[in-house]
Tab-separated table of C-alpha atoms in Angstrom:
chain	number	residue	atom	x	y	z
A	1	MET	CA	-49.202	-86.985	-21.359
A	2	ILE	CA	-50.958	-83.507	-20.875
A	3	PHE	CA	-52.436	-84.384	-17.565
A	4	TYR	CA	-49.101	-84.310	-15.556
A	5	PRO	CA	-48.180	-80.904	-16.686
A	6	LEU	CA	-51.880	-79.731	-16.206
A	7	GLY	CA	-51.852	-81.093	-12.802
A	8	LYS	CA	-48.690	-79.429	-11.805
A	9	TYR	CA	-50.010	-76.172	-13.357
A	10	ILE	CA	-53.055	-76.374	-11.134
A	11	LEU	CA	-51.096	-77.192	-8.011
A	12	LEU	CA	-48.727	-74.163	-8.787
A	13	LEU	CA	-51.739	-71.943	-9.037
A	14	LYS	CA	-53.218	-73.063	-5.898
A	15	ALA	CA	-49.771	-72.100	-4.283
A	16	VAL	CA	-49.904	-68.848	-5.974
A	17	PHE	CA	-53.332	-67.768	-4.483
A	18	ARG	CA	-52.234	-68.672	-0.863
A	19	ARG	CA	-52.634	-65.776	1.549
A	20	PRO	CA	-49.583	-63.482	1.164
A	21	GLU	CA	-47.133	-63.185	3.954
A	22	LYS	CA	-47.272	-59.296	3.954
A	23	TRP	CA	-49.734	-57.538	1.873
A	24	ASN	CA	-47.704	-54.284	1.699
A	25	ILE	CA	-44.637	-56.138	0.074
A	26	TYR	CA	-47.051	-57.779	-2.395
A	27	ARG	CA	-48.715	-54.456	-3.159
A	28	ARG	CA	-45.281	-52.797	-3.981
A	29	GLU	CA	-44.611	-55.872	-6.271
A	30	ILE	CA	-47.762	-55.400	-8.013
A	31	PHE	CA	-47.256	-51.766	-8.679
A	32	HIS	CA	-43.750	-52.624	-9.982
A	33	GLU	CA	-45.250	-55.463	-12.272
A	34	MET	CA	-47.961	-53.164	-13.592
A	35	ASN	CA	-45.428	-50.549	-14.663
A	36	SER	CA	-43.165	-53.187	-16.101
A	37	ILE	CA	-45.904	-55.157	-18.080
A	38	GLY	CA	-48.158	-52.297	-18.762
A	39	VAL	CA	-46.425	-49.054	-19.216
A	40	GLY	CA	-43.395	-50.921	-20.730
A	41	SER	CA	-45.584	-52.366	-23.289
A	42	VAL	CA	-47.384	-49.185	-24.509
A	43	GLY	CA	-44.916	-48.430	-27.155
A	44	ILE	CA	-44.959	-51.860	-29.147
A	45	ILE	CA	-48.845	-52.139	-28.577
A	46	ALA	CA	-49.292	-48.571	-30.003
A	47	ILE	CA	-47.227	-49.486	-33.060
A	48	ILE	CA	-48.734	-52.740	-33.986
A	49	SER	CA	-52.303	-51.372	-33.309
A	50	ILE	CA	-51.827	-48.306	-35.622
A	51	PHE	CA	-50.678	-50.606	-38.310
A	52	LEU	CA	-53.330	-53.404	-37.669
A	53	GLY	CA	-55.918	-50.677	-38.294
A	54	MET	CA	-54.451	-49.328	-41.397
A	55	VAL	CA	-54.026	-52.902	-42.946
A	56	THR	CA	-57.523	-53.829	-41.956
A	57	THR	CA	-58.979	-50.945	-43.484
A	58	VAL	CA	-57.090	-51.077	-47.062
A	59	GLN	CA	-57.736	-54.920	-47.243
A	60	THR	CA	-61.468	-54.632	-46.455
A	61	ALA	CA	-61.856	-51.778	-49.075
A	62	PHE	CA	-60.043	-53.879	-51.449
A	63	GLN	CA	-62.392	-56.736	-51.051
A	64	LEU	CA	-65.597	-54.453	-51.189
A	65	VAL	CA	-65.759	-54.027	-54.963
A	66	SER	CA	-69.502	-54.238	-55.193
A	67	ASP	CA	-71.344	-50.825	-55.778
A	68	LEU	CA	-74.261	-52.228	-53.925
A	69	ILE	CA	-72.444	-52.174	-50.546
A	70	PRO	CA	-71.994	-48.769	-48.894
A	71	LYS	CA	-68.389	-47.740	-48.096
A	72	SER	CA	-69.427	-46.938	-44.461
A	73	ILE	CA	-69.496	-50.743	-43.955
A	74	ILE	CA	-65.767	-50.553	-43.941
A	75	GLY	CA	-65.889	-48.538	-40.705
A	76	SER	CA	-68.229	-50.962	-39.140
A	77	ILE	CA	-65.950	-54.063	-40.168
A	78	VAL	CA	-62.910	-52.450	-38.939
A	79	ARG	CA	-64.544	-51.511	-35.599
A	80	ASP	CA	-66.033	-54.800	-34.970
A	81	SER	CA	-63.133	-56.906	-35.927
A	82	THR	CA	-60.663	-54.897	-33.941
A	83	ILE	CA	-62.841	-55.005	-30.905
A	84	LEU	CA	-63.827	-58.433	-31.261
A	85	GLU	CA	-60.618	-60.167	-32.412
A	86	LEU	CA	-57.547	-58.184	-33.668
A	87	SER	CA	-56.815	-55.848	-30.660
A	88	PRO	CA	-57.240	-58.570	-27.736
A	89	THR	CA	-55.718	-61.503	-29.785
A	90	ILE	CA	-52.890	-59.898	-31.499
A	91	SER	CA	-52.029	-57.744	-28.549
A	92	ALA	CA	-52.009	-60.934	-26.409
A	93	ILE	CA	-49.849	-62.734	-28.941
A	94	VAL	CA	-47.405	-59.807	-29.019
A	95	LEU	CA	-47.456	-59.507	-25.134
A	96	ALA	CA	-46.840	-63.393	-24.860
A	97	GLY	CA	-43.561	-62.750	-26.850
A	98	LYS	CA	-42.639	-59.773	-24.796
A	99	VAL	CA	-43.965	-60.204	-21.373
A	100	GLY	CA	-44.339	-63.837	-21.268
A	101	SER	CA	-40.743	-64.718	-22.283
A	102	SER	CA	-39.398	-62.044	-19.871
A	103	ILE	CA	-41.403	-63.628	-17.035
A	104	SER	CA	-40.280	-67.155	-17.928
A	105	SER	CA	-36.497	-66.357	-18.092
A	106	GLN	CA	-36.668	-64.145	-15.002
A	107	ILE	CA	-38.183	-66.970	-12.865
A	108	GLY	CA	-36.352	-69.674	-14.644
A	109	THR	CA	-33.004	-67.740	-13.904
A	110	MET	CA	-34.038	-67.532	-10.330
A	111	ARG	CA	-34.685	-71.240	-10.131
A	112	VAL	CA	-31.295	-72.270	-11.643
A	113	THR	CA	-29.368	-69.877	-9.420
A	114	GLU	CA	-31.087	-71.116	-6.448
A	115	GLN	CA	-32.892	-67.975	-5.525
A	116	ILE	CA	-36.145	-69.554	-5.443
A	117	ASP	CA	-34.708	-72.184	-3.057
A	118	ALA	CA	-33.563	-69.214	-0.904
A	119	LEU	CA	-37.083	-67.908	-0.811
A	120	GLU	CA	-38.351	-71.305	0.287
A	121	ILE	CA	-35.878	-71.592	3.022
A	122	MET	CA	-36.692	-68.301	4.426
A	123	GLY	CA	-40.252	-69.510	4.725
A	124	ILE	CA	-41.719	-67.432	2.004
A	125	ASN	CA	-44.278	-69.040	-0.310
A	126	SER	CA	-42.212	-68.460	-3.405
A	127	PRO	CA	-44.959	-69.036	-6.103
A	128	GLY	CA	-47.220	-66.480	-4.322
A	129	TYR	CA	-44.353	-63.974	-4.026
A	130	LEU	CA	-43.057	-64.342	-7.502
A	131	ILE	CA	-46.142	-64.928	-9.673
A	132	LEU	CA	-49.127	-63.517	-7.933
A	133	PRO	CA	-47.959	-59.920	-8.577
A	134	LYS	CA	-47.412	-60.621	-11.982
A	135	ILE	CA	-50.811	-62.186	-12.655
A	136	VAL	CA	-52.571	-59.131	-10.846
A	137	GLY	CA	-50.395	-56.625	-12.616
A	138	ALA	CA	-51.086	-58.217	-16.085
A	139	VAL	CA	-54.854	-58.894	-15.450
A	140	ILE	CA	-55.251	-55.046	-14.542
A	141	MET	CA	-53.026	-53.561	-17.315
A	142	ILE	CA	-53.501	-55.778	-20.310
A	143	PRO	CA	-57.205	-54.901	-20.574
A	144	LEU	CA	-56.108	-51.221	-20.391
A	145	LEU	CA	-53.532	-51.856	-23.242
A	146	VAL	CA	-56.235	-53.460	-25.301
A	147	ILE	CA	-58.434	-50.584	-24.931
A	148	VAL	CA	-55.615	-48.261	-26.036
A	149	SER	CA	-55.028	-50.815	-28.815
A	150	VAL	CA	-58.606	-50.578	-29.875
A	151	ALA	CA	-58.570	-46.763	-30.135
A	152	LEU	CA	-55.371	-46.574	-31.954
A	153	SER	CA	-56.263	-49.338	-34.382
A	154	ILE	CA	-59.586	-47.597	-35.340
A	155	THR	CA	-57.568	-44.331	-35.515
A	156	GLY	CA	-54.888	-45.951	-37.890
A	157	GLY	CA	-57.910	-47.275	-39.972
A	158	TYR	CA	-59.320	-43.912	-40.194
A	159	ILE	CA	-55.993	-42.472	-41.288
A	160	ALA	CA	-55.244	-45.100	-43.777
A	161	GLY	CA	-58.663	-45.096	-45.235
A	162	THR	CA	-58.881	-41.297	-45.748
A	163	LEU	CA	-55.400	-40.857	-47.008
A	164	SER	CA	-55.568	-43.580	-49.461
A	165	GLY	CA	-58.954	-42.714	-50.513
A	166	ALA	CA	-60.440	-46.062	-49.866
A	167	VAL	CA	-63.228	-44.525	-47.894
A	168	SER	CA	-64.161	-40.881	-47.027
A	169	ALA	CA	-63.739	-39.606	-43.477
A	170	ASN	CA	-67.534	-39.207	-43.235
A	171	ASP	CA	-68.352	-42.832	-44.607
A	172	PHE	CA	-65.814	-44.176	-42.017
A	173	VAL	CA	-67.228	-42.460	-39.077
A	174	LEU	CA	-70.731	-43.294	-40.285
A	175	GLY	CA	-69.726	-46.865	-40.348
A	176	LEU	CA	-68.049	-46.633	-36.935
A	177	THR	CA	-71.342	-45.331	-35.284
A	178	THR	CA	-73.721	-47.650	-37.048
A	179	GLY	CA	-75.023	-50.860	-35.686
A	180	PHE	CA	-72.682	-50.739	-32.644
A	181	ILE	CA	-73.246	-53.571	-30.060
A	182	PRO	CA	-71.939	-52.683	-26.650
A	183	PHE	CA	-71.614	-56.344	-25.771
A	184	THR	CA	-68.622	-56.562	-28.126
A	185	ILE	CA	-66.718	-54.360	-25.624
A	186	THR	CA	-67.687	-56.918	-22.876
A	187	VAL	CA	-66.429	-59.806	-25.071
A	188	CYS	CA	-63.129	-57.942	-25.650
A	189	MET	CA	-62.571	-57.310	-21.939
A	190	VAL	CA	-63.319	-60.970	-21.114
A	191	LYS	CA	-60.673	-61.943	-23.682
A	192	SER	CA	-58.162	-59.502	-22.561
A	193	VAL	CA	-58.485	-60.482	-18.862
A	194	LEU	CA	-58.333	-64.315	-19.786
A	195	PHE	CA	-55.399	-63.625	-22.007
A	196	ALA	CA	-53.570	-61.661	-19.307
A	197	PHE	CA	-53.935	-64.574	-17.013
A	198	ILE	CA	-52.746	-67.162	-19.463
A	199	ILE	CA	-49.732	-65.160	-20.611
A	200	THR	CA	-48.562	-64.626	-17.021
A	201	SER	CA	-49.403	-67.993	-15.465
A	202	VAL	CA	-48.180	-70.315	-18.402
A	203	SER	CA	-44.987	-68.346	-18.608
A	204	ALA	CA	-44.510	-68.434	-14.693
A	205	TYR	CA	-45.193	-72.175	-14.704
A	206	GLN	CA	-42.546	-72.753	-17.481
A	207	GLY	CA	-40.005	-70.675	-15.601
A	208	PHE	CA	-40.763	-72.062	-12.209
A	209	TYR	CA	-40.041	-75.495	-13.115
A	210	THR	CA	-37.021	-74.961	-15.120
A	211	SER	CA	-33.991	-77.286	-14.261
A	212	GLY	CA	-30.568	-77.100	-15.387
A	213	GLY	CA	-28.836	-74.055	-16.605
A	214	ALA	CA	-28.719	-71.171	-19.065
A	215	LEU	CA	-29.648	-73.372	-21.929
A	216	GLU	CA	-32.706	-74.706	-20.167
A	217	VAL	CA	-33.712	-71.120	-19.272
A	218	GLY	CA	-33.747	-70.317	-23.004
A	219	ILE	CA	-35.807	-73.396	-23.764
A	220	SER	CA	-38.362	-72.535	-20.889
A	221	SER	CA	-38.655	-69.167	-22.423
A	222	THR	CA	-39.314	-70.358	-25.897
A	223	ARG	CA	-41.725	-72.936	-24.647
A	224	ALA	CA	-43.557	-70.319	-22.633
A	225	VAL	CA	-44.250	-68.286	-25.673
A	226	VAL	CA	-45.360	-71.211	-27.921
A	227	VAL	CA	-47.786	-72.636	-25.271
A	228	SER	CA	-48.916	-69.230	-24.275
A	229	CYS	CA	-49.802	-68.533	-27.905
A	230	ILE	CA	-51.568	-71.831	-28.635
A	231	SER	CA	-53.510	-71.493	-25.187
A	232	ILE	CA	-54.519	-67.829	-26.165
A	233	LEU	CA	-55.980	-68.924	-29.671
A	234	PHE	CA	-57.767	-71.861	-27.850
A	235	ALA	CA	-59.093	-69.531	-25.222
A	236	ASP	CA	-60.023	-67.129	-28.051
A	237	TYR	CA	-62.142	-69.738	-29.813
A	238	LEU	CA	-63.715	-70.826	-26.505
A	239	VAL	CA	-64.921	-67.412	-25.292
A	240	ALA	CA	-66.266	-66.620	-28.986
A	241	GLN	CA	-68.134	-69.899	-28.904
A	242	LEU	CA	-69.517	-69.348	-25.477
A	243	LEU	CA	-70.348	-65.559	-25.485
A	244	LEU	CA	-71.290	-64.888	-29.144
B	1	MET	CA	-30.181	-80.349	17.976
B	2	ILE	CA	-31.099	-81.686	14.525
B	3	GLU	CA	-31.548	-85.483	14.343
B	4	ILE	CA	-31.955	-87.329	11.065
B	5	LYS	CA	-33.333	-90.857	11.086
B	6	ASP	CA	-33.125	-93.406	8.293
B	7	ILE	CA	-33.313	-90.998	5.441
B	8	HIS	CA	-33.873	-92.656	1.929
B	9	LYS	CA	-34.046	-90.650	-1.177
B	10	THR	CA	-34.378	-91.837	-4.700
B	11	PHE	CA	-34.697	-90.003	-8.091
B	12	GLY	CA	-36.258	-92.262	-10.613
B	13	GLU	CA	-33.946	-95.240	-10.740
B	14	ASN	CA	-31.125	-93.577	-8.932
B	15	TYR	CA	-30.988	-94.422	-5.285
B	16	VAL	CA	-29.209	-91.506	-3.774
B	17	LEU	CA	-29.505	-91.791	0.000
B	18	LYS	CA	-29.730	-95.079	1.594
B	19	GLY	CA	-30.885	-95.017	5.190
B	20	ILE	CA	-28.619	-92.146	6.730
B	21	SER	CA	-28.950	-91.350	10.359
B	22	ALA	CA	-26.933	-88.673	12.377
B	23	LYS	CA	-27.239	-86.090	15.129
B	24	PHE	CA	-26.178	-82.486	14.755
B	25	GLU	CA	-25.344	-80.741	18.069
B	26	ALA	CA	-25.663	-76.952	18.679
B	27	GLY	CA	-22.338	-75.005	18.910
B	28	ASP	CA	-20.379	-77.536	16.806
B	29	ASN	CA	-19.610	-77.314	13.299
B	30	ASN	CA	-21.153	-80.390	11.750
B	31	LEU	CA	-19.546	-81.241	8.466
B	32	ILE	CA	-21.059	-83.612	5.870
B	33	ILE	CA	-18.221	-84.611	3.584
B	34	GLY	CA	-18.092	-87.000	0.501
B	35	GLY	CA	-17.093	-87.228	-2.977
B	36	SER	CA	-19.108	-85.690	-6.000
B	37	GLY	CA	-22.371	-87.605	-6.418
B	38	SER	CA	-22.293	-89.172	-2.805
B	39	GLY	CA	-25.424	-87.425	-1.674
B	40	LYS	CA	-24.305	-84.734	0.393
B	41	THR	CA	-26.223	-81.858	-1.051
B	42	THR	CA	-29.295	-84.179	-1.538
B	43	LEU	CA	-29.106	-84.860	2.261
B	44	LEU	CA	-28.880	-81.139	3.115
B	45	LYS	CA	-31.920	-80.436	0.805
B	46	CYS	CA	-33.848	-83.240	2.454
B	47	MET	CA	-33.136	-81.698	5.728
B	48	VAL	CA	-34.275	-78.463	4.903
B	49	GLY	CA	-37.294	-79.695	3.021
B	50	LEU	CA	-36.318	-78.678	-0.578
B	51	HIS	CA	-36.615	-82.325	-1.318
B	52	GLU	CA	-38.932	-84.721	0.391
B	53	PRO	CA	-37.265	-87.862	1.639
B	54	ASP	CA	-38.972	-91.071	0.536
B	55	GLN	CA	-38.511	-92.492	4.130
B	56	GLY	CA	-37.171	-91.308	7.334
B	57	SER	CA	-37.598	-88.305	9.481
B	58	VAL	CA	-35.750	-84.988	10.229
B	59	LEU	CA	-36.114	-83.722	13.783
B	60	TYR	CA	-35.612	-80.104	14.765
B	61	ASP	CA	-35.418	-80.178	18.513
B	62	GLY	CA	-37.761	-83.028	18.574
B	63	ARG	CA	-40.332	-81.572	15.842
B	64	ASP	CA	-40.439	-83.792	13.064
B	65	PHE	CA	-40.132	-81.526	9.893
B	66	THR	CA	-41.242	-84.353	7.392
B	67	ARG	CA	-44.565	-84.621	9.274
B	68	LEU	CA	-45.447	-80.966	9.415
B	69	ASN	CA	-48.010	-79.182	7.329
B	70	PHE	CA	-47.230	-76.021	5.168
B	71	LYS	CA	-47.842	-73.521	7.920
B	72	GLU	CA	-45.884	-75.456	10.569
B	73	ARG	CA	-42.918	-75.783	8.260
B	74	ILE	CA	-42.841	-72.085	7.744
B	75	GLU	CA	-42.383	-71.653	11.505
B	76	ILE	CA	-39.486	-73.745	11.565
B	77	ARG	CA	-38.089	-72.221	8.460
B	78	LYS	CA	-38.094	-68.817	10.052
B	79	GLU	CA	-35.525	-70.320	12.501
B	80	ILE	CA	-33.344	-71.521	9.528
B	81	GLY	CA	-30.616	-69.681	7.854
B	82	MET	CA	-28.897	-71.090	4.748
B	83	LEU	CA	-25.798	-70.089	2.712
B	84	PHE	CA	-26.149	-71.644	-0.847
B	85	GLN	CA	-23.228	-72.748	-3.063
B	86	SER	CA	-24.054	-70.001	-5.624
B	87	SER	CA	-24.768	-67.541	-2.671
B	88	ALA	CA	-28.326	-67.204	-4.176
B	89	LEU	CA	-28.421	-63.348	-3.673
B	90	PHE	CA	-31.382	-61.718	-5.347
B	91	ASP	CA	-29.929	-60.039	-8.472
B	92	SER	CA	-32.376	-57.215	-8.497
B	93	MET	CA	-31.821	-56.166	-4.982
B	94	THR	CA	-28.766	-54.412	-3.207
B	95	VAL	CA	-26.730	-55.972	-0.542
B	96	GLU	CA	-28.843	-53.991	2.028
B	97	GLU	CA	-32.194	-55.007	0.518
B	98	ASN	CA	-31.170	-58.681	0.292
B	99	ILE	CA	-30.327	-58.799	4.032
B	100	MET	CA	-33.433	-56.711	4.963
B	101	PHE	CA	-35.705	-59.040	2.947
B	102	PRO	CA	-36.509	-61.702	5.478
B	103	LEU	CA	-36.914	-58.739	8.197
B	104	ASN	CA	-39.371	-57.094	5.999
B	105	MET	CA	-41.324	-60.388	5.309
B	106	PHE	CA	-41.578	-61.621	8.949
B	107	THR	CA	-41.012	-58.608	11.297
B	108	ASP	CA	-43.079	-55.470	12.030
B	109	GLN	CA	-39.808	-53.518	13.101
B	110	PRO	CA	-39.498	-49.827	12.023
B	111	ARG	CA	-37.105	-49.307	9.087
B	112	ARG	CA	-34.524	-47.745	11.502
B	113	GLU	CA	-34.429	-50.993	13.543
B	114	LYS	CA	-34.093	-53.093	10.453
B	115	LEU	CA	-31.461	-50.984	8.966
B	116	LYS	CA	-29.489	-51.347	12.214
B	117	ARG	CA	-29.705	-55.115	12.146
B	118	VAL	CA	-28.535	-54.989	8.549
B	119	ASN	CA	-25.595	-52.990	9.422
B	120	PHE	CA	-24.720	-55.365	12.352
B	121	CYS	CA	-24.906	-58.248	10.126
B	122	LEU	CA	-22.608	-56.629	7.455
B	123	GLU	CA	-20.243	-55.566	10.195
B	124	ARG	CA	-20.268	-59.295	11.378
B	125	VAL	CA	-18.996	-60.414	8.081
B	126	ASN	CA	-16.533	-57.470	7.467
B	127	LEU	CA	-18.518	-55.822	4.779
B	128	GLU	CA	-19.251	-52.495	6.349
B	129	GLY	CA	-20.485	-49.721	3.998
B	130	LYS	CA	-21.305	-52.149	1.107
B	131	ASN	CA	-25.127	-51.634	1.619
B	132	LYS	CA	-25.714	-50.057	-1.863
B	133	LEU	CA	-23.800	-52.559	-4.061
B	134	TYR	CA	-25.638	-54.984	-6.265
B	135	PRO	CA	-24.624	-58.718	-6.277
B	136	ALA	CA	-23.149	-58.285	-9.734
B	137	GLU	CA	-20.708	-55.879	-8.120
B	138	LEU	CA	-19.248	-58.292	-5.500
B	139	SER	CA	-16.487	-60.751	-5.769
B	140	GLY	CA	-17.156	-64.477	-5.125
B	141	GLY	CA	-16.075	-64.127	-1.550
B	142	MET	CA	-17.976	-61.050	-0.776
B	143	LYS	CA	-21.116	-62.609	-2.148
B	144	LYS	CA	-20.629	-65.695	0.215
B	145	ARG	CA	-20.222	-63.193	3.169
B	146	VAL	CA	-23.402	-61.417	2.149
B	147	GLY	CA	-25.039	-64.740	1.951
B	148	ILE	CA	-23.851	-65.413	5.658
B	149	ALA	CA	-25.060	-61.796	6.627
B	150	ARG	CA	-28.550	-62.609	5.062
B	151	ALA	CA	-28.779	-66.064	6.721
B	152	ILE	CA	-28.079	-64.641	10.094
B	153	SER	CA	-30.248	-61.657	9.802
B	154	MET	CA	-33.182	-63.510	11.499
B	155	GLN	CA	-30.912	-64.845	14.321
B	156	PRO	CA	-31.384	-68.523	13.110
B	157	LYS	CA	-31.213	-71.415	15.570
B	158	TYR	CA	-30.228	-73.630	12.640
B	159	LEU	CA	-27.517	-72.651	9.890
B	160	PHE	CA	-27.119	-74.719	6.813
B	161	VAL	CA	-24.176	-74.174	4.525
B	162	ASP	CA	-23.686	-75.792	1.201
B	163	GLU	CA	-20.062	-75.851	-0.273
B	164	PRO	CA	-19.030	-72.695	1.197
B	165	ASN	CA	-15.519	-72.637	-0.486
B	166	SER	CA	-16.535	-73.553	-3.924
B	167	GLY	CA	-14.891	-71.323	-6.470
B	168	LEU	CA	-12.880	-69.377	-3.799
B	169	ASP	CA	-9.036	-68.979	-3.394
B	170	PRO	CA	-7.568	-70.628	-0.313
B	171	LYS	CA	-7.277	-67.432	1.709
B	172	THR	CA	-10.858	-66.391	1.320
B	173	SER	CA	-11.849	-69.988	2.035
B	174	ILE	CA	-10.233	-69.777	5.366
B	175	VAL	CA	-12.061	-66.400	5.934
B	176	ILE	CA	-15.479	-67.972	5.202
B	177	ASP	CA	-14.534	-70.896	7.454
B	178	ASP	CA	-13.655	-68.908	10.394
B	179	LEU	CA	-16.702	-66.765	9.969
B	180	ILE	CA	-18.894	-69.870	10.071
B	181	ASN	CA	-16.987	-71.136	13.059
B	182	GLU	CA	-17.125	-67.711	14.925
B	183	ILE	CA	-20.956	-67.480	14.424
B	184	THR	CA	-21.586	-71.063	15.350
B	185	GLU	CA	-19.813	-70.645	18.758
B	186	GLU	CA	-21.031	-67.147	19.459
B	187	TYR	CA	-24.639	-67.764	18.799
B	188	GLN	CA	-24.474	-71.513	19.933
B	189	ILE	CA	-26.499	-72.622	16.724
B	190	VAL	CA	-26.718	-75.900	15.072
B	191	THR	CA	-24.357	-75.517	11.947
B	192	VAL	CA	-24.375	-78.078	9.131
B	193	VAL	CA	-21.814	-77.529	6.470
B	194	VAL	CA	-21.601	-79.649	3.272
B	195	THR	CA	-18.131	-79.515	1.862
B	196	HIS	CA	-15.379	-81.583	0.098
B	197	ASP	CA	-12.722	-78.975	0.905
B	198	MET	CA	-9.972	-80.627	3.191
B	199	ASN	CA	-8.950	-77.266	4.618
B	200	SER	CA	-12.399	-76.975	6.010
B	201	VAL	CA	-12.487	-80.375	7.336
B	202	MET	CA	-9.119	-80.084	9.138
B	203	GLY	CA	-9.808	-76.530	10.145
B	204	ILE	CA	-13.414	-76.507	11.462
B	205	GLY	CA	-14.576	-80.217	11.407
B	206	GLU	CA	-15.525	-80.801	15.074
B	207	SER	CA	-18.187	-83.303	13.981
B	208	ILE	CA	-17.945	-85.017	10.631
B	209	ILE	CA	-19.930	-87.591	8.858
B	210	PHE	CA	-18.518	-89.109	5.548
B	211	LEU	CA	-20.985	-90.260	2.943
B	212	TYR	CA	-20.020	-92.810	0.241
B	213	GLU	CA	-22.430	-93.864	-2.323
B	214	GLY	CA	-25.371	-92.579	-0.325
B	215	GLN	CA	-24.441	-94.267	2.789
B	216	LYS	CA	-22.879	-92.996	6.106
B	217	GLU	CA	-19.563	-94.590	5.966
B	218	TRP	CA	-17.703	-93.018	8.858
B	219	GLU	CA	-18.333	-90.652	11.720
B	220	GLY	CA	-15.946	-88.677	13.894
B	221	SER	CA	-13.926	-85.450	14.320
B	222	ASN	CA	-11.002	-83.780	12.427
B	223	LYS	CA	-8.662	-84.914	15.187
B	224	GLU	CA	-9.815	-88.652	14.504
B	225	ILE	CA	-9.644	-88.564	10.680
B	226	ALA	CA	-5.985	-88.922	10.125
B	227	HIS	CA	-6.060	-91.988	12.040
B	228	SER	CA	-9.025	-93.689	10.560
B	229	ASP	CA	-8.701	-97.085	8.750
B	230	ASN	CA	-11.651	-96.531	6.550
B	231	LYS	CA	-10.426	-97.149	2.998
B	232	ASN	CA	-13.086	-95.028	1.307
B	233	LEU	CA	-12.472	-92.249	3.641
B	234	ASN	CA	-8.646	-92.410	3.264
B	235	ASP	CA	-9.002	-92.476	-0.381
B	236	PHE	CA	-11.192	-89.388	-0.399
B	237	VAL	CA	-9.325	-87.222	2.438
B	238	PHE	CA	-5.776	-88.112	1.441
B	239	ALA	CA	-6.189	-88.188	-2.382
B	240	SER	CA	-3.516	-85.756	-3.109
B	241	LYS	CA	0.141	-86.310	-2.674
B	242	PHE	CA	0.375	-83.185	-0.467
B	243	THR	CA	-2.235	-84.697	1.953
B	244	GLN	CA	-0.606	-88.078	1.889
B	245	ALA	CA	2.697	-86.369	2.918
B	246	ALA	CA	0.965	-84.469	5.637
B	247	ARG	CA	-0.543	-87.500	7.026
B	248	GLU	CA	2.723	-89.241	7.225
B	249	LYS	CA	4.111	-86.450	9.451
B	250	LEU	CA	1.240	-86.648	11.715
């Protein structure tokens, strides 16, 4: 049951990574996708990241009731959970909804209106032309968005902690700077690159094999988000198990 | 010349094409006609490689398309132009960008030369000055004409047209038919038109094959069609009272 779509997915990826017909056209498309996926998602990522950091700080402070535990530990917990899990994973889930559904419906609409057939007839490798720029654009931009997310999330935590009195500014900064393991950043970047690939390739796959009409485009779009989210969480566990 | 030999195609349990063979000559309007579900569009898609036939071969001037690898197929596809039923223009591009797209992909001409070619193609389909419009701003007939302009932009040797008159009023249909006819004669290309429009059949059908339930039922020209004794063909062509009356006058 899973092998047939998996095989189709792998064959699609093989076609995606064929040598492009003309590099300069692909380069232009990559910049276009970087703008659409990256710049177009800064707003939503900024908003969710700030609140994510704020909630993490307040809830961590709520759970640390013992006088034996220093308050500065809140800063450390917010830092590590943000870098290792919350920023890459929650950002990826949100982007699967925003970017993934857009990719799937865009390619799906092109399929049902015969635009993909038109590309094929012209002798253009349609998976390469339509999907490769999206994958490259996302793999470049989503890690950058995750870095922005980490910074804003920790800032949000700092603001919420100090404003609510849950932790003092000094304690929070002390926690942030104590016991930092740089490898967590590597794990964060590995996750974000992997998630970027999953979001774009899975959504493009769902769109590319759409058949029917407007209703099926909607179904493909929904399926793209669902499958991307499940794949992201599975990959998240896999990376954590392998790297940590 | 395009030659198809013994084309078979099934979709699951559905046996759509049952061994179709035909020849399509350059300079003629070759029409594939038949009722809905007779296999016309499937045959066309098998010919251009959008569907793989289960059996049989498609020869483009002797080159068997079905036996070629990906790269060799691309070389033939550069010689193919196609007008789709829905026109299949790229929504995100202007008319000019749509027509220039294959030129951008496959030629190294300077932009000035490409623009010259785009303007020539637009002029050829009577759409001068519409360069900057988007497909959403065009009428159905204009979309078809832009589709034709894009199809001829690479000076194809083979032109495929799928239901060129669907959704068009009779007057615009005649404009599109005339355009296809003129281009075929002018450039001496192999044109294959899938249609069930009787005006097209009578107007430009120099060479016609009639499909019925996945088989080639009849072959001839528009001059011969009125005198055919094939029942299925007559039921299809002279389905309306108007065409029946017209036949009686012949």
